[in-house]
Amino acid sequence: MSRALVLNATYEPLGVVSNRRALILVLNDRASVVENTSEILHFANGEIALPAVIRLNKFVRIPYRHAVPLSRRAIFARDGGRCVYCAAPATSIDHVIPRSRGGAHAWENVVSACHRCNHMKADKPLKELGWRLRQLPREPVGSAWRVLGATRAEEAWIPYLEPFGVATATA
Ligand SMILES: [Zn+2]
C-alpha cells in the first residue's frame, strides 16, 4: 500500500494521495492513470493495478503561490543531500548565522551539513572560520516543491517532478 502522485491536467504536480484514493478518482473518470505501480488490487470480479501517478482530467486552478514548507527533508533535497560546506553526505541542518546570534529559521539561513562541519562550526560565524557556502541558500521555486516539501518522493514520480523544479528528489 503506497501513495500516488497527482498531476494537474497540465502535468503540473499537485499533491499526493493514497493509491486507493487515486484509483477511485480514475474509476470515477476524474483522473487518468499515467503510471501504475506493481501492486495489484484483487476484487470479486477481477483485479486492477494501483496507480503510481495520475493526471486529473480537468484542470484545477490552484492558488499561487504557496510558500514551500521549511522541513528537514526539503532542505536536504534542495541541497542535493550534501553538506554545503564540504560536500560530504549531509546528516544535519545548520543555521548559517547561528540562532544564538539572531539567525532566522528561514530558507535563506538553513542548509544541510555533515556532522563534522556542524560540530566544528558550532555557533561561530562563517567569516571567523574562513568557510564559504558552495551556493547561496534560497527558497526553492517550482511546484514540485509543494509535493516534495510534504513527503518523500517515490521513484516513479521523479520524472514528473523534475520538469517542475526538483533536480535531486532524494534524501
Ligand atoms: Zn561538511
Short mmCIF file of C-alpha atoms and ligand atoms in Angstrom, two decimals:
data_model
loop_
_atom_site.label_atom_id
_atom_site.label_comp_id
_atom_site.label_asym_id
_atom_site.label_seq_id
_atom_site.Cartn_x
_atom_site.Cartn_y
_atom_site.Cartn_z
CA MET A 1 0.00 0.00 0.00
CA SER A 2 1.69 3.16 -1.12
CA ARG A 3 0.90 6.58 -2.45
CA ALA A 4 0.20 8.17 -5.79
CA LEU A 5 1.35 11.47 -7.20
CA VAL A 6 -1.48 13.65 -8.55
CA LEU A 7 -0.74 15.84 -11.57
CA ASN A 8 -2.92 18.62 -12.85
CA ALA A 9 -4.27 18.32 -16.41
CA THR A 10 -1.19 20.35 -17.41
CA TYR A 11 1.10 17.74 -15.76
CA GLU A 12 1.99 20.16 -13.00
CA PRO A 13 2.44 18.25 -9.72
CA LEU A 14 -0.42 18.94 -7.30
CA GLY A 15 -0.05 16.61 -4.37
CA VAL A 16 -0.04 13.11 -3.03
CA VAL A 17 -2.93 10.77 -2.20
CA SER A 18 -3.15 7.11 -1.21
CA ASN A 19 -3.17 4.98 -4.33
CA ARG A 20 -6.58 3.59 -3.40
CA ARG A 21 -7.87 7.15 -3.46
CA ALA A 22 -6.09 7.62 -6.79
CA LEU A 23 -7.80 4.52 -8.16
CA ILE A 24 -11.21 5.85 -7.09
CA LEU A 25 -10.51 9.12 -8.94
CA VAL A 26 -9.65 7.09 -12.03
CA LEU A 27 -12.70 4.81 -11.74
CA ASN A 28 -14.91 7.91 -11.35
CA ASP A 29 -13.45 9.44 -14.51
CA ARG A 30 -11.93 12.31 -12.59
CA ALA A 31 -8.38 11.30 -13.49
CA SER A 32 -6.36 9.05 -15.80
CA VAL A 33 -3.53 6.71 -14.98
CA VAL A 34 -0.11 7.93 -16.07
CA GLU A 35 1.97 5.22 -14.37
CA ASN A 36 0.94 2.13 -12.47
CA THR A 37 2.66 0.56 -9.50
CA SER A 38 3.35 -3.16 -9.50
CA GLU A 39 0.73 -3.53 -6.75
CA ILE A 40 -2.41 -5.29 -7.87
CA LEU A 41 -5.72 -4.86 -6.10
CA HIS A 42 -7.85 -8.01 -6.25
CA PHE A 43 -11.59 -7.83 -6.00
CA ALA A 44 -14.58 -10.07 -6.68
CA ASN A 45 -14.71 -9.56 -10.44
CA GLY A 46 -11.05 -9.28 -11.24
CA GLU A 47 -8.01 -7.25 -10.47
CA ILE A 48 -6.59 -3.84 -11.19
CA ALA A 49 -3.19 -2.21 -10.80
CA LEU A 50 -2.87 0.54 -8.24
CA PRO A 51 -1.69 3.81 -9.81
CA ALA A 52 1.67 5.45 -9.01
CA VAL A 53 0.97 8.66 -10.96
CA ILE A 54 -2.41 10.01 -12.07
CA ARG A 55 -3.40 13.10 -14.01
CA LEU A 56 -6.64 15.00 -13.46
CA ASN A 57 -8.92 15.05 -16.49
CA LYS A 58 -9.97 18.62 -15.78
CA PHE A 59 -7.61 21.45 -14.99
CA VAL A 60 -7.91 22.75 -11.44
CA ARG A 61 -6.78 26.23 -10.59
CA ILE A 62 -4.55 26.37 -7.57
CA PRO A 63 -3.91 29.48 -5.54
CA TYR A 64 -0.42 30.88 -6.11
CA ARG A 65 1.94 30.93 -4.65
CA HIS A 66 2.29 28.85 -1.52
CA ALA A 67 5.48 29.21 0.39
CA VAL A 68 7.40 25.94 0.34
CA PRO A 69 7.26 24.47 3.84
CA LEU A 70 10.65 24.53 5.50
CA SER A 71 11.39 20.96 6.51
CA ARG A 72 14.49 18.88 7.01
CA ARG A 73 13.53 16.72 4.02
CA ALA A 74 13.05 19.74 1.76
CA ILE A 75 16.33 21.33 2.85
CA PHE A 76 18.21 18.10 2.14
CA ALA A 77 16.55 17.86 -1.26
CA ARG A 78 17.35 21.47 -2.15
CA ASP A 79 21.00 20.98 -1.20
CA GLY A 80 21.26 17.66 -3.04
CA GLY A 81 21.68 15.70 0.18
CA ARG A 82 25.19 17.13 0.56
CA CYS A 83 26.93 19.26 3.16
CA VAL A 84 27.04 22.83 1.80
CA TYR A 85 30.50 23.34 3.32
CA CYS A 86 32.43 20.22 2.29
CA ALA A 87 30.07 18.20 0.01
CA ALA A 88 30.07 15.14 2.26
CA PRO A 89 26.69 13.41 2.69
CA ALA A 90 24.52 15.63 4.87
CA THR A 91 23.28 14.37 8.20
CA SER A 92 22.00 17.52 9.87
CA ILE A 93 20.60 21.00 9.41
CA ASP A 94 22.78 24.02 10.12
CA HIS A 95 21.84 27.66 10.65
CA VAL A 96 24.42 29.66 8.67
CA ILE A 97 24.07 32.61 11.03
CA PRO A 98 23.64 30.76 14.32
CA ARG A 99 20.31 31.15 16.05
CA SER A 100 22.21 32.28 19.14
CA ARG A 101 23.41 35.25 17.05
CA GLY A 102 19.99 36.13 15.75
CA GLY A 103 19.98 33.94 12.62
CA ALA A 104 16.49 33.19 11.32
CA HIS A 105 14.98 29.75 10.83
CA ALA A 106 14.32 30.54 7.17
CA TRP A 107 15.23 29.15 3.74
CA GLU A 108 17.97 31.76 3.35
CA ASN A 109 19.66 30.73 6.58
CA VAL A 110 19.27 26.96 6.85
CA VAL A 111 21.45 24.50 4.97
CA SER A 112 22.22 20.81 5.05
CA ALA A 113 25.52 19.94 6.68
CA CYS A 114 27.54 16.91 7.67
CA HIS A 115 28.05 16.07 11.31
CA ARG A 116 31.72 17.05 11.24
CA CYS A 117 31.17 20.56 9.80
CA ASN A 118 28.17 21.18 12.01
CA HIS A 119 30.20 20.21 15.05
CA MET A 120 33.26 22.27 14.05
CA LYS A 121 31.17 25.29 13.18
CA ALA A 122 29.10 25.22 16.39
CA ASP A 123 27.95 28.83 16.86
CA LYS A 124 30.81 30.54 15.03
CA PRO A 125 30.07 32.77 12.06
CA LEU A 126 31.46 31.64 8.68
CA LYS A 127 33.83 34.61 8.47
CA GLU A 128 35.59 33.59 11.64
CA LEU A 129 36.14 30.08 10.25
CA GLY A 130 37.06 31.26 6.78
CA TRP A 131 34.39 28.97 5.31
CA ARG A 132 32.28 29.64 2.26
CA LEU A 133 28.94 28.28 1.12
CA ARG A 134 29.08 26.29 -2.12
CA GLN A 135 25.88 28.05 -3.09
CA LEU A 136 23.68 30.71 -1.54
CA PRO A 137 20.66 29.21 0.18
CA ARG A 138 17.34 30.33 -1.28
CA GLU A 139 13.75 29.23 -1.10
CA PRO A 140 13.26 26.64 -3.84
CA VAL A 141 10.90 27.54 -6.64
CA GLY A 142 8.73 25.26 -8.74
CA SER A 143 5.52 23.45 -7.97
CA ALA A 144 7.25 20.10 -7.45
CA TRP A 145 8.41 21.50 -4.12
CA ARG A 146 4.86 21.65 -2.85
CA VAL A 147 4.86 17.87 -3.13
CA LEU A 148 8.39 17.28 -2.01
CA GLY A 149 8.20 19.65 0.95
CA ALA A 150 5.48 17.48 2.43
CA THR A 151 6.59 13.96 1.62
CA ARG A 152 9.32 11.76 0.27
CA ALA A 153 9.14 11.15 -3.47
CA GLU A 154 8.58 7.66 -4.84
CA GLU A 155 10.96 6.55 -7.58
CA ALA A 156 8.15 6.53 -10.17
CA TRP A 157 7.33 10.20 -9.51
CA ILE A 158 10.74 11.66 -10.18
CA PRO A 159 10.40 12.08 -13.97
CA TYR A 160 7.18 14.02 -13.33
CA LEU A 161 8.70 16.23 -10.62
CA GLU A 162 11.94 17.09 -12.39
CA PRO A 163 10.46 19.45 -15.01
CA PHE A 164 8.90 21.43 -12.16
CA GLY A 165 11.97 22.31 -10.21
CA VAL A 166 13.31 19.26 -8.40
CA ALA A 167 16.77 18.22 -9.52
CA THR A 168 17.51 15.58 -6.93
CA ALA A 169 14.38 14.21 -5.36
CA THR A 170 16.01 12.16 -2.68
CA ALA A 171 17.22 12.29 0.94
ZN ZN B 1 30.72 19.07 5.85
#
